[in-house]
mmCIF file of C-alpha atoms in Angstrom:
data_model
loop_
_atom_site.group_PDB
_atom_site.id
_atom_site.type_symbol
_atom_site.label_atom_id
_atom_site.label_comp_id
_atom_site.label_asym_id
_atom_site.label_seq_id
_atom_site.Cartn_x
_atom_site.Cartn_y
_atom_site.Cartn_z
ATOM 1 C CA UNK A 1 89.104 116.414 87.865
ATOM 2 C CA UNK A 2 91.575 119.062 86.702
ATOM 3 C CA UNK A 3 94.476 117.658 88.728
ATOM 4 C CA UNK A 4 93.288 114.024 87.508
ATOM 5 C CA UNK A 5 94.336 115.241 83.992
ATOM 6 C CA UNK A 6 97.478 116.551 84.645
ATOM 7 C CA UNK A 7 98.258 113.956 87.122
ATOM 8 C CA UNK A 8 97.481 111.222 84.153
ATOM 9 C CA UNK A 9 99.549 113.260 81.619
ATOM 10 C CA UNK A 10 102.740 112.901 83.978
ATOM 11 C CA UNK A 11 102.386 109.788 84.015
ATOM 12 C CA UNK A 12 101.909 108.737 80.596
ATOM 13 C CA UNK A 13 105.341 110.566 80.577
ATOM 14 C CA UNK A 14 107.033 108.864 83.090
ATOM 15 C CA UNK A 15 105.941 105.783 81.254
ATOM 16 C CA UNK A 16 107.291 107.035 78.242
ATOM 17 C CA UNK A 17 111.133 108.110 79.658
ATOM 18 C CA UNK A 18 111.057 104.158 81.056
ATOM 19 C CA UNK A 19 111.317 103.181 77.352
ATOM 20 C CA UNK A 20 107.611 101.629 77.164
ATOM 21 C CA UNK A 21 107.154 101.688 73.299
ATOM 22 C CA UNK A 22 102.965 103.088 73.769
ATOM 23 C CA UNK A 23 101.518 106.329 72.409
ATOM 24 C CA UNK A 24 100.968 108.479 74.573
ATOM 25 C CA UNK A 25 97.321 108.112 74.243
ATOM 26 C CA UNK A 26 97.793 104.210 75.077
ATOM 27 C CA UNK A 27 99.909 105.311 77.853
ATOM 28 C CA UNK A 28 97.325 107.655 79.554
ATOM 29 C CA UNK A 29 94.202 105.198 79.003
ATOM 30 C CA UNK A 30 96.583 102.485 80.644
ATOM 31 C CA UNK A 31 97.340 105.251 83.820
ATOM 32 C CA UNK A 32 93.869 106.077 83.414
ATOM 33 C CA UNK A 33 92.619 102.805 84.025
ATOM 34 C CA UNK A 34 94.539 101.351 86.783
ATOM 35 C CA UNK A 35 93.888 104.370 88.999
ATOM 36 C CA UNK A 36 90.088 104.161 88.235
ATOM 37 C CA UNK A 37 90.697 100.256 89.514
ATOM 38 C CA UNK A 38 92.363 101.245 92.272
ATOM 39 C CA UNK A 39 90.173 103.599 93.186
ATOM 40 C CA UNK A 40 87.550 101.735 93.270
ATOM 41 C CA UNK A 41 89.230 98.842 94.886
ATOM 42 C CA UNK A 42 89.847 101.565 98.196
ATOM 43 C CA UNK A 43 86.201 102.578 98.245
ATOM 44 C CA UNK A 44 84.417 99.653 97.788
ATOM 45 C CA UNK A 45 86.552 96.914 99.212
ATOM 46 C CA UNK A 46 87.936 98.313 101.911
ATOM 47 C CA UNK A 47 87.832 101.514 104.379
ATOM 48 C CA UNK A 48 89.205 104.392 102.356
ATOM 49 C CA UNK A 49 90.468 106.055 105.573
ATOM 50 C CA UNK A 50 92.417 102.890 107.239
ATOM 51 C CA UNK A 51 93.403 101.800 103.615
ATOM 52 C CA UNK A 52 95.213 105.905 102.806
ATOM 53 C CA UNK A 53 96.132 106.240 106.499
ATOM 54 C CA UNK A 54 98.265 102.325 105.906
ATOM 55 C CA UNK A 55 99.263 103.438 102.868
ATOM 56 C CA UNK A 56 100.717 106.837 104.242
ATOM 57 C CA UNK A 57 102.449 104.934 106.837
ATOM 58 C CA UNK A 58 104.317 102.466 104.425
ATOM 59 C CA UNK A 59 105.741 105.996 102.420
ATOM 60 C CA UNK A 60 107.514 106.909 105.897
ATOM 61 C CA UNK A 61 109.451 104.372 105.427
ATOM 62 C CA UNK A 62 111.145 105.299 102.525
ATOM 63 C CA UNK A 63 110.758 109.296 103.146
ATOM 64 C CA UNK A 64 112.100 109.390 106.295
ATOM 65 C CA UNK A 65 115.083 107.846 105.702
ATOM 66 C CA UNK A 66 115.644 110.020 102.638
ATOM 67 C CA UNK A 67 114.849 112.983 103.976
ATOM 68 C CA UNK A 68 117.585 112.411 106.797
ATOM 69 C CA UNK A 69 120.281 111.434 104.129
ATOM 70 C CA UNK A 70 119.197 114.701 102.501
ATOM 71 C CA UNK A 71 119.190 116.988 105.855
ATOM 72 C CA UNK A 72 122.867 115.172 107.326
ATOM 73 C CA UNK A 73 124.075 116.030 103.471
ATOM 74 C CA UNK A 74 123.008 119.424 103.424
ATOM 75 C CA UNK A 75 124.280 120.172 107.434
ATOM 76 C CA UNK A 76 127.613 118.548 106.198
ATOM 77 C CA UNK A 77 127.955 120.580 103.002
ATOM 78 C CA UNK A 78 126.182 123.979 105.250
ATOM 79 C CA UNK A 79 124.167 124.353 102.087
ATOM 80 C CA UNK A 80 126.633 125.138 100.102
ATOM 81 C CA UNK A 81 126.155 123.458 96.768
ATOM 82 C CA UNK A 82 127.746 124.563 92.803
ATOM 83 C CA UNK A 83 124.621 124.659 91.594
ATOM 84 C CA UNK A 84 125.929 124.561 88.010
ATOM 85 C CA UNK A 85 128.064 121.130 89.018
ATOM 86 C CA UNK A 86 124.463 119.895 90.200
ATOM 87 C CA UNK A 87 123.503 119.613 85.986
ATOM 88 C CA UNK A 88 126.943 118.926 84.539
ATOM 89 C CA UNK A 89 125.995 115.317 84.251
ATOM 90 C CA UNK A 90 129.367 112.881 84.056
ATOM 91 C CA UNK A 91 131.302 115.984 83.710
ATOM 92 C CA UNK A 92 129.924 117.635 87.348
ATOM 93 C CA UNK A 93 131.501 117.017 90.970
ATOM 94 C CA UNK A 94 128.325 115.172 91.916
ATOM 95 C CA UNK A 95 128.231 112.906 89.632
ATOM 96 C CA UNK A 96 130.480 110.377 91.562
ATOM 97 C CA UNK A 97 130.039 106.714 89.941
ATOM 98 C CA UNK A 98 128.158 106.554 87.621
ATOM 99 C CA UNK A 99 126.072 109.128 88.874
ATOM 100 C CA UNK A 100 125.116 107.188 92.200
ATOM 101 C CA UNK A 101 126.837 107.926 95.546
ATOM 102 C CA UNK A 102 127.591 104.367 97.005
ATOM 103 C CA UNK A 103 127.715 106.287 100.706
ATOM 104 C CA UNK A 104 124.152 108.411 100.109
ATOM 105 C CA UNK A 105 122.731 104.571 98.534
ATOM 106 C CA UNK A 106 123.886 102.372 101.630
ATOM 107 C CA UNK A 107 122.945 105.038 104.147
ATOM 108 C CA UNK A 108 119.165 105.209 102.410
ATOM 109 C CA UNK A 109 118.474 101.136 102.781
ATOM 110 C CA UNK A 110 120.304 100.956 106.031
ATOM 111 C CA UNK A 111 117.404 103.683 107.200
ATOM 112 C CA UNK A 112 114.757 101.773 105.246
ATOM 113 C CA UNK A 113 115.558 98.629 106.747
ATOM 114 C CA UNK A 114 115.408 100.287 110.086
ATOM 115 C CA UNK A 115 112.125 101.615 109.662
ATOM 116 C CA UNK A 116 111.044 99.016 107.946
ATOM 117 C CA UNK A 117 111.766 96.896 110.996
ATOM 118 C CA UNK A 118 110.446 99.403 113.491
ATOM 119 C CA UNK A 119 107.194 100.129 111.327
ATOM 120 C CA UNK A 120 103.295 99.533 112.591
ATOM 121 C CA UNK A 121 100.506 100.038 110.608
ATOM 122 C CA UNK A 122 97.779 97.719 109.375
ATOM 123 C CA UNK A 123 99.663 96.849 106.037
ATOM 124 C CA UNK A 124 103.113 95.933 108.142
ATOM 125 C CA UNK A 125 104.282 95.243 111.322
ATOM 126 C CA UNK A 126 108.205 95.305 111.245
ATOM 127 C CA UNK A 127 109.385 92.331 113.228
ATOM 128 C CA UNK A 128 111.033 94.651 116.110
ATOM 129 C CA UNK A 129 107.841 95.996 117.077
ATOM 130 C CA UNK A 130 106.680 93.661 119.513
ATOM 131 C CA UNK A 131 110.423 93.511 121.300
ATOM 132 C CA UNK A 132 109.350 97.509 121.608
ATOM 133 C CA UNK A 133 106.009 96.942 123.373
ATOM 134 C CA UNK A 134 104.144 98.083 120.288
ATOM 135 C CA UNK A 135 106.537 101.066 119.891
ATOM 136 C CA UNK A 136 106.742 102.780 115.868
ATOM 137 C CA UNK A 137 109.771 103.761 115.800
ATOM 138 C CA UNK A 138 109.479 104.323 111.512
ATOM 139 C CA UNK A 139 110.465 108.027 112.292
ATOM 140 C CA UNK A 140 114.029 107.173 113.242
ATOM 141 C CA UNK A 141 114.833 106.070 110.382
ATOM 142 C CA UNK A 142 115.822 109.389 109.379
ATOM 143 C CA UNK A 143 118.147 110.001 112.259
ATOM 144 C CA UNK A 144 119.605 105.979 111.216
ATOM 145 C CA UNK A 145 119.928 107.424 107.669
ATOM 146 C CA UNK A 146 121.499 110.582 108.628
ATOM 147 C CA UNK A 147 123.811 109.193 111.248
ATOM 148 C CA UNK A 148 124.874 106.366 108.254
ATOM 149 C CA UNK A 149 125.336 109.074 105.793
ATOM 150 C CA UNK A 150 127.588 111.321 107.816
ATOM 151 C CA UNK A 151 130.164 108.280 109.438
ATOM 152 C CA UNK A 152 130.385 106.977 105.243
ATOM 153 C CA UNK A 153 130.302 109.850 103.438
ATOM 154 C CA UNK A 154 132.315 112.498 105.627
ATOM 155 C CA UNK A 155 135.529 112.207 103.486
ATOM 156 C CA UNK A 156 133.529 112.824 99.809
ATOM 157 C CA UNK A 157 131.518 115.522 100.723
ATOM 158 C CA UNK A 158 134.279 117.630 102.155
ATOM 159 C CA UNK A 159 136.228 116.726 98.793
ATOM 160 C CA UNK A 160 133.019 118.115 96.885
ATOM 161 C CA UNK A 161 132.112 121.289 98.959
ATOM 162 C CA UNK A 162 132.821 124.180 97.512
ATOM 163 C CA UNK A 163 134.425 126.907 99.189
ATOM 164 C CA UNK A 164 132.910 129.754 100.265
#
């Protein structure tokens, strides 16, 4: 119950900082609300376990792919970030246009796509998977990220690494 509440409070925030003109009273009986519905929804219309375990295997195929952007960014840079660029804002090295990098953005959906294509589960079956004899291959989406991120970005990074 404890985490409920703070987990409701966040996101009466988050509603908030999209610009959603409710209280934040309104905003928490809203969050409130639809997570009692879907709660319900997984325990009483459907298996719980096959519903989260789905569920969980849908989010792999936008975290892997991000987390190998993120790992190919931080083996190109060797870790070596200015962390006070990092909160600059338009003003920082990192900011690049308009505070999206175009390389780190195409590499992300060109892993998503991949995994996306390569993904089994009981929600989704990407359309490669029967080519692969039933084969998930969602995981290598990070590696397609990472590879993606690393041929388009090589030049920009090096430009924003800061010596050591």
């Amino acid at each position: 119950m404890t985490n409920s509440i703070v987990t409701l409070y966040s996101s009466s925030l988050n509603l908030q900082v999209l610009g959603i003109p409710w209280s934040r009273a309104k905003a928490i009986l809203i969050s409130a609300t639809v997570t009692a519905l879907g709660a319900l929804g997984a325990l009483f219309l459907a298996d719980f376990t096959e519903s989260l375990l789905s569920f969980l295997s849908l989010l792999i195929t936008v975290f892997a792919p991000w987390g190998g952007v993120f790992l190919a960014d931080m083996l190109m840079r060797r870790c070596r970030y200015d962390t006070r660029a990092l909160h600059t804002g338009p003003a920082g090295r990192y900011w690049y246009r308009a505070g999206y990098h175009a390389p780190g953005l195409a590499a992300l959906l060109l892993g998503m796509v991949f995994a996306a294509l390569t993904c089994h589960s009981e929600l989704w079956t990407g359309p490669l998977v029967a080519p692969l004899g039933g084969a998930d291959l969602t995981l290598l989406g990070a590696l397609v990220s990472g590879l993606a991120y690393w041929a388009l970005a090589r030049r920009t990074v090096a430009a924003t690494t800061p010596a050591t």
